[in-house]
PDB file of C-alpha atoms in Angstrom:
ATOM      1  CA  ASP A   1       0.121  -0.134  -0.035  1.00 88.00           C
ATOM      2  CA  ALA A   2       2.957   2.193  -0.569  1.00 95.00           C
ATOM      3  CA  LEU A   3       2.635   5.605  -2.385  1.00 94.00           C
ATOM      4  CA  VAL A   4       5.492   5.486  -5.143  1.00 93.00           C
ATOM      5  CA  HIS A   5       6.586   8.684  -6.845  1.00 89.00           C
ATOM      6  CA  ASP A   6       8.717   8.267 -10.076  1.00 92.00           C
ATOM      7  CA  PHE A   7      11.772  10.807  -9.851  1.00 91.00           C
ATOM      8  CA  ALA A   8      13.446   9.477 -12.721  1.00 94.00           C
ATOM      9  CA  GLY A   9      16.030  12.058 -14.337  1.00 93.00           C
ATOM     10  CA  LYS A  10      14.942  14.390 -11.361  1.00 90.00           C
ATOM     11  CA  THR A  11      17.495  15.547  -8.249  1.00 83.00           C
ATOM     12  CA  LEU A  12      15.973  15.206  -4.857  1.00 81.00           C
ATOM     13  CA  TYR A  13      17.755  17.535  -2.166  1.00 79.00           C
ATOM     14  CA  SER A  14      16.914  19.159   1.397  1.00 88.00           C
ATOM     15  CA  GLY A  15      16.189  22.682   1.556  1.00 94.00           C
ATOM     16  CA  PHE A  16      16.067  25.485   4.386  1.00 96.00           C
ATOM     17  CA  ILE A  17      12.826  26.949   5.416  1.00 95.00           C
ATOM     18  CA  ASP A  18      13.027  30.972   6.036  1.00 95.00           C
ATOM     19  CA  ALA A  19      10.983  31.244   9.035  1.00 93.00           C
ATOM     20  CA  TYR A  20      10.012  34.784   8.272  1.00 93.00           C
ATOM     21  CA  SER A  21      10.214  36.614   5.167  1.00 90.00           C
ATOM     22  CA  PRO A  22       8.330  40.206   4.870  1.00 89.00           C
ATOM     23  CA  LEU A  23       6.625  40.889   1.610  1.00 83.00           C
ATOM     24  CA  THR A  24       9.079  43.180  -0.028  1.00 67.00           C
ATOM     25  CA  GLY A  25      10.565  41.492  -3.082  1.00 48.00           C
ATOM     26  CA  GLU A  26       6.502  41.129  -4.191  1.00 49.00           C
ATOM     27  CA  ALA A  27       4.331  43.922  -4.587  1.00 46.00           C
ATOM     28  CA  GLU A  28       2.508  44.714  -1.425  1.00 47.00           C
ATOM     29  CA  LYS A  29      -1.061  45.722  -1.547  1.00 49.00           C
ATOM     30  CA  VAL A  30      -2.772  46.705   1.718  1.00 46.00           C
ATOM     31  CA  GLY A  31      -6.542  45.935   2.038  1.00 43.00           C
ATOM     32  CA  GLY A  32      -9.059  43.337   1.568  1.00 43.00           C
ATOM     33  CA  LYS A  33     -12.677  42.531   1.168  1.00 47.00           C
ATOM     34  CA  GLY A  34     -15.247  43.196   3.843  1.00 47.00           C
ATOM     35  CA  ALA A  35     -15.621  45.809   6.414  1.00 50.00           C
ATOM     36  CA  LEU A  36     -12.230  47.565   6.988  1.00 65.00           C
ATOM     37  CA  HIS A  37     -11.063  48.776  10.260  1.00 72.00           C
ATOM     38  CA  TRP A  38     -10.989  52.796  11.054  1.00 78.00           C
ATOM     39  CA  ASN A  39      -7.260  52.801  11.352  1.00 85.00           C
ATOM     40  CA  PRO A  40      -5.013  52.684   8.428  1.00 85.00           C
ATOM     41  CA  LYS A  41      -2.151  50.591  10.234  1.00 90.00           C
ATOM     42  CA  THR A  42      -4.879  48.032  11.179  1.00 89.00           C
ATOM     43  CA  HIS A  43      -6.036  45.350   8.485  1.00 88.00           C
ATOM     44  CA  PRO A  44      -6.437  42.159  10.294  1.00 90.00           C
ATOM     45  CA  GLU A  45      -8.444  40.786   7.170  1.00 88.00           C
ATOM     46  CA  ARG A  46      -5.386  40.836   5.095  1.00 89.00           C
ATOM     47  CA  ARG A  47      -4.103  37.701   3.578  1.00 91.00           C
ATOM     48  CA  VAL A  48      -0.808  37.440   1.796  1.00 93.00           C
ATOM     49  CA  ASP A  49      -2.044  34.238  -0.030  1.00 93.00           C
ATOM     50  CA  LEU A  50      -4.424  36.437  -2.049  1.00 91.00           C
ATOM     51  CA  GLU A  51      -1.850  38.785  -3.289  1.00 88.00           C
ATOM     52  CA  TYR A  52       1.217  36.716  -3.830  1.00 90.00           C
ATOM     53  CA  VAL A  53       2.566  36.888  -7.110  1.00 89.00           C
ATOM     54  CA  PRO A  54       5.938  35.058  -7.624  1.00 90.00           C
ATOM     55  CA  ALA A  55       9.078  36.889  -8.435  1.00 90.00           C
ATOM     56  CA  PRO A  56      11.351  34.435 -10.419  1.00 92.00           C
ATOM     57  CA  ASP A  57      14.584  36.513 -10.141  1.00 93.00           C
ATOM     58  CA  LEU A  58      14.030  36.719  -6.346  1.00 92.00           C
ATOM     59  CA  ASN A  59      13.028  32.956  -5.803  1.00 93.00           C
ATOM     60  CA  ARG A  60      16.277  32.005  -8.070  1.00 94.00           C
ATOM     61  CA  GLN A  61      18.387  33.896  -5.828  1.00 95.00           C
ATOM     62  CA  LEU A  62      16.779  32.309  -2.880  1.00 94.00           C
ATOM     63  CA  ARG A  63      17.241  28.605  -4.222  1.00 93.00           C
ATOM     64  CA  ALA A  64      20.667  29.449  -4.690  1.00 94.00           C
ATOM     65  CA  GLN A  65      21.240  30.182  -1.255  1.00 95.00           C
ATOM     66  CA  GLY A  66      19.425  26.845  -0.506  1.00 95.00           C
ATOM     67  CA  ILE A  67      16.270  28.075   0.871  1.00 96.00           C
ATOM     68  CA  ALA A  68      13.110  26.028  -0.470  1.00 95.00           C
ATOM     69  CA  VAL A  69      10.301  27.293   1.510  1.00 96.00           C
ATOM     70  CA  ARG A  70       9.500  30.479   3.155  1.00 95.00           C
ATOM     71  CA  LEU A  71       6.835  32.155   5.487  1.00 96.00           C
ATOM     72  CA  LEU A  72       6.020  35.290   3.386  1.00 95.00           C
ATOM     73  CA  ALA A  73       4.617  37.701   5.904  1.00 94.00           C
ATOM     74  CA  PRO A  74       2.806  41.265   5.439  1.00 91.00           C
ATOM     75  CA  ALA A  75       5.477  43.828   6.131  1.00 83.00           C
ATOM     76  CA  SER A  76       3.406  47.058   7.206  1.00 85.00           C
ATOM     77  CA  GLY A  77       0.960  47.883  10.012  1.00 89.00           C
ATOM     78  CA  VAL A  78       0.288  46.974  13.665  1.00 93.00           C
ATOM     79  CA  ILE A  79      -2.201  44.476  13.046  1.00 93.00           C
ATOM     80  CA  GLN A  80      -0.796  43.184   9.863  1.00 92.00           C
ATOM     81  CA  GLY A  81      -3.164  40.038   8.772  1.00 92.00           C
ATOM     82  CA  THR A  82      -2.080  36.574   7.726  1.00 94.00           C
ATOM     83  CA  SER A  83       0.903  35.162   6.022  1.00 95.00           C
ATOM     84  CA  ALA A  84       1.269  32.190   3.650  1.00 96.00           C
ATOM     85  CA  LEU A  85       3.929  29.385   3.290  1.00 96.00           C
ATOM     86  CA  VAL A  86       5.193  29.586  -0.045  1.00 95.00           C
ATOM     87  CA  THR A  87       8.037  27.426  -2.201  1.00 94.00           C
ATOM     88  CA  THR A  88      10.620  29.195  -4.102  1.00 94.00           C
ATOM     89  CA  GLY A  89      10.019  27.079  -7.400  1.00 91.00           C
ATOM     90  CA  ASP A  90       9.031  28.252 -10.601  1.00 89.00           C
ATOM     91  CA  ALA A  91       5.472  27.259 -10.058  1.00 85.00           C
ATOM     92  CA  GLY A  92       2.511  29.662 -10.664  1.00 87.00           C
ATOM     93  CA  ALA A  93       1.170  31.568  -7.670  1.00 86.00           C
ATOM     94  CA  ARG A  94      -1.520  28.673  -6.901  1.00 87.00           C
ATOM     95  CA  GLN A  95       0.722  25.620  -6.840  1.00 90.00           C
ATOM     96  CA  ALA A  96       3.632  27.799  -4.951  1.00 93.00           C
ATOM     97  CA  VAL A  97       1.222  28.360  -1.845  1.00 95.00           C
ATOM     98  CA  LEU A  98       1.819  25.479   0.336  1.00 94.00           C
ATOM     99  CA  LYS A  99      -0.330  26.909   3.317  1.00 95.00           C
ATOM    100  CA  PRO A 100      -2.789  29.731   2.712  1.00 94.00           C
ATOM    101  CA  ARG A 101      -3.022  30.991   6.315  1.00 92.00           C
ATOM    102  CA  ALA A 102      -0.076  30.132   8.167  1.00 95.00           C
ATOM    103  CA  ALA A 103       0.165  32.418  10.888  1.00 95.00           C
ATOM    104  CA  PHE A 104      -1.183  36.007  12.062  1.00 95.00           C
ATOM    105  CA  HIS A 105       1.051  38.813  12.428  1.00 95.00           C
ATOM    106  CA  LEU A 106       1.223  41.946  14.782  1.00 95.00           C
ATOM    107  CA  SER A 107       3.793  44.350  15.468  1.00 93.00           C
ATOM    108  CA  LEU A 108       4.707  46.802  18.168  1.00 93.00           C
ATOM    109  CA  ASP A 109       6.472  49.010  15.482  1.00 90.00           C
ATOM    110  CA  PRO A 110       4.348  51.917  14.738  1.00 89.00           C
ATOM    111  CA  GLY A 111       5.967  52.244  11.315  1.00 82.00           C
ATOM    112  CA  GLU A 112       6.172  55.120   9.291  1.00 78.00           C
ATOM    113  CA  GLY A 113       3.639  57.299   7.026  1.00 74.00           C
ATOM    114  CA  GLY A 114       2.250  59.447  10.173  1.00 77.00           C
ATOM    115  CA  GLY A 115      -0.992  59.111  11.611  1.00 84.00           C
ATOM    116  CA  TYR A 116      -1.726  57.473  14.665  1.00 90.00           C
ATOM    117  CA  PRO A 117      -0.081  55.432  15.995  1.00 91.00           C
ATOM    118  CA  ALA A 118       3.235  57.391  15.944  1.00 91.00           C
ATOM    119  CA  SER A 119       4.996  56.041  18.903  1.00 92.00           C
ATOM    120  CA  ALA A 120       5.403  52.863  20.667  1.00 90.00           C
ATOM    121  CA  MET A 121       2.885  53.567  23.149  1.00 93.00           C
ATOM    122  CA  GLY A 122       0.037  53.948  20.538  1.00 94.00           C
ATOM    123  CA  ALA A 123       1.014  50.908  19.117  1.00 94.00           C
ATOM    124  CA  VAL A 124       0.251  49.368  22.186  1.00 94.00           C
ATOM    125  CA  ALA A 125      -2.662  50.875  22.994  1.00 95.00           C
ATOM    126  CA  LEU A 126      -4.055  50.168  19.287  1.00 94.00           C
ATOM    127  CA  LEU A 127      -3.198  46.402  19.693  1.00 95.00           C
ATOM    128  CA  ARG A 128      -5.050  46.471  23.211  1.00 95.00           C
ATOM    129  CA  GLN A 129      -8.282  48.010  21.555  1.00 94.00           C
ATOM    130  CA  GLY A 130      -8.029  45.328  18.687  1.00 93.00           C
ATOM    131  CA  PHE A 131      -7.993  42.471  21.231  1.00 93.00           C
ATOM    132  CA  LEU A 132     -10.989  44.225  23.100  1.00 95.00           C
ATOM    133  CA  ASP A 133     -12.989  44.678  19.940  1.00 93.00           C
ATOM    134  CA  ALA A 134     -12.377  41.322  18.541  1.00 92.00           C
ATOM    135  CA  ASP A 135     -13.625  39.792  21.962  1.00 93.00           C
ATOM    136  CA  TRP A 136     -16.608  41.992  21.835  1.00 94.00           C
ATOM    137  CA  TYR A 137     -17.428  41.013  18.368  1.00 93.00           C
ATOM    138  CA  ARG A 138     -16.976  37.324  19.122  1.00 91.00           C
ATOM    139  CA  ARG A 139     -19.457  37.878  22.351  1.00 93.00           C
ATOM    140  CA  ALA A 140     -21.720  39.704  20.183  1.00 95.00           C
ATOM    141  CA  TRP A 141     -22.114  36.983  17.853  1.00 93.00           C
ATOM    142  CA  GLU A 142     -22.571  34.351  20.335  1.00 92.00           C
ATOM    143  CA  ALA A 143     -25.342  36.602  21.947  1.00 94.00           C
ATOM    144  CA  HIS A 144     -26.963  36.872  18.553  1.00 94.00           C
ATOM    145  CA  ALA A 145     -27.096  32.923  18.115  1.00 93.00           C
ATOM    146  CA  LYS A 146     -29.295  33.268  21.571  1.00 94.00           C
ATOM    147  CA  GLY A 147     -31.740  35.957  20.197  1.00 93.00           C
ATOM    148  CA  ALA A 148     -29.730  39.121  20.702  1.00 93.00           C
ATOM    149  CA  PRO A 149     -29.628  41.554  17.892  1.00 93.00           C
ATOM    150  CA  ARG A 150     -27.265  40.775  14.732  1.00 93.00           C
ATOM    151  CA  PRO A 151     -24.269  43.025  15.108  1.00 91.00           C
ATOM    152  CA  GLU A 152     -22.534  44.251  12.013  1.00 89.00           C
ATOM    153  CA  ALA A 153     -20.425  41.961  10.195  1.00 88.00           C
ATOM    154  CA  ASN A 154     -16.721  42.811  10.245  1.00 86.00           C
ATOM    155  CA  ALA A 155     -14.219  40.628   8.391  1.00 83.00           C
ATOM    156  CA  GLY A 156     -11.268  42.293  10.478  1.00 84.00           C
ATOM    157  CA  LEU A 157     -12.565  41.755  13.819  1.00 88.00           C
ATOM    158  CA  GLU A 158     -13.441  38.112  12.819  1.00 88.00           C
ATOM    159  CA  MET A 159      -9.988  37.406  11.533  1.00 86.00           C
ATOM    160  CA  LEU A 160      -8.388  38.692  14.538  1.00 88.00           C
ATOM    161  CA  GLY A 161     -10.625  36.907  16.705  1.00 88.00           C
ATOM    162  CA  GLU A 162      -9.695  33.659  15.343  1.00 84.00           C
ATOM    163  CA  ALA A 163      -6.056  34.545  15.772  1.00 84.00           C
ATOM    164  CA  LEU A 164      -6.344  35.399  19.389  1.00 86.00           C
ATOM    165  CA  SER A 165      -8.087  31.954  19.892  1.00 87.00           C
ATOM    166  CA  GLY A 166      -5.019  30.040  19.187  1.00 85.00           C
ATOM    167  CA  ARG A 167      -6.033  28.560  16.262  1.00 86.00           C
ATOM    168  CA  LEU A 168      -3.580  30.224  14.050  1.00 88.00           C
ATOM    169  CA  PRO A 169       0.192  30.676  15.212  1.00 91.00           C
ATOM    170  CA  LEU A 170       0.782  34.371  16.357  1.00 93.00           C
ATOM    171  CA  PHE A 171       3.937  36.521  15.418  1.00 95.00           C
ATOM    172  CA  LEU A 172       4.505  39.657  17.506  1.00 94.00           C
ATOM    173  CA  GLU A 173       7.171  41.614  16.107  1.00 93.00           C
ATOM    174  CA  ALA A 174       9.229  43.517  18.895  1.00 91.00           C
ATOM    175  CA  PRO A 175      11.970  46.027  17.215  1.00 88.00           C
ATOM    176  CA  ASP A 176      14.149  46.281  20.250  1.00 88.00           C
ATOM    177  CA  GLU A 177      14.803  44.780  23.784  1.00 88.00           C
ATOM    178  CA  ILE A 178      12.263  47.154  25.612  1.00 90.00           C
ATOM    179  CA  ALA A 179       9.472  45.813  22.991  1.00 91.00           C
ATOM    180  CA  VAL A 180      10.248  42.445  24.156  1.00 91.00           C
ATOM    181  CA  LEU A 181       9.061  43.470  27.689  1.00 92.00           C
ATOM    182  CA  ARG A 182       6.200  45.472  26.343  1.00 93.00           C
ATOM    183  CA  ALA A 183       5.115  42.107  24.192  1.00 93.00           C
ATOM    184  CA  HIS A 184       5.742  39.867  27.383  1.00 93.00           C
ATOM    185  CA  ARG A 185       3.388  42.129  29.287  1.00 94.00           C
ATOM    186  CA  LEU A 186       0.686  42.317  26.657  1.00 94.00           C
ATOM    187  CA  ALA A 187       0.729  38.600  26.269  1.00 93.00           C
ATOM    188  CA  GLY A 188       0.286  38.042  29.609  1.00 94.00           C
ATOM    189  CA  GLU A 189      -2.966  40.213  29.968  1.00 94.00           C
ATOM    190  CA  PHE A 190      -4.632  38.762  27.157  1.00 93.00           C
ATOM    191  CA  ARG A 191      -3.233  35.210  27.701  1.00 92.00           C
ATOM    192  CA  LEU A 192      -1.560  34.798  24.415  1.00 92.00           C
ATOM    193  CA  ALA A 193       1.713  32.520  23.616  1.00 92.00           C
ATOM    194  CA  PRO A 194       2.967  34.614  20.295  1.00 92.00           C
ATOM    195  CA  VAL A 195       6.498  33.712  18.725  1.00 93.00           C
ATOM    196  CA  LEU A 196       8.294  37.160  19.283  1.00 93.00           C
ATOM    197  CA  LEU A 197      10.041  38.296  16.235  1.00 91.00           C
ATOM    198  CA  GLY A 198      13.089  40.212  17.743  1.00 87.00           C
ATOM    199  CA  SER A 199      15.677  42.787  16.191  1.00 81.00           C
ATOM    200  CA  GLY A 200      18.988  40.710  17.047  1.00 80.00           C
ATOM    201  CA  GLN A 201      19.949  43.188  19.622  1.00 75.00           C
ATOM    202  CA  GLU A 202      18.312  41.804  22.466  1.00 69.00           C
TER     203      GLU A 202
END
């Protein structure tokens, strides 16, 4: 009952997995379907797998370094959305995506571009508000199932709630050693177990 693969004329070799690769070599589009968040740095409904367009030159460079698979993550925002696990092969976008929604990504870096938040304190406040809103949204739909009025549909809060439930791995970017302490405190407050993405200077 074995499954046989015929690799005659092919070469089979091991490859590295890049555990975090920001979406920079490919075109980055921020946005998604459904009701969007009021803050431009918050887009939990974003899905990299729906945006991914293979970059042949970049994939060729990565393969030359031995990288066969990478976690392609959104690269902007505080609440960033979901990443995708993709190959560095020559296949088209559909064949290259191995896992469409691999993890959910957050950041304590307010980023550039102006607007709120513009500070680390603001980024923490925005994350906390997002977590509280997602929990309210979940409870509102539970109440609706028992006869309460139907809440407005919000794709972003639904996706964020799913990430906070533990059904997806949670990546939290901490750009410096102080942010690591903030991330630890935030995770404890909301009973989260994130993967901390550090700067290398901790």
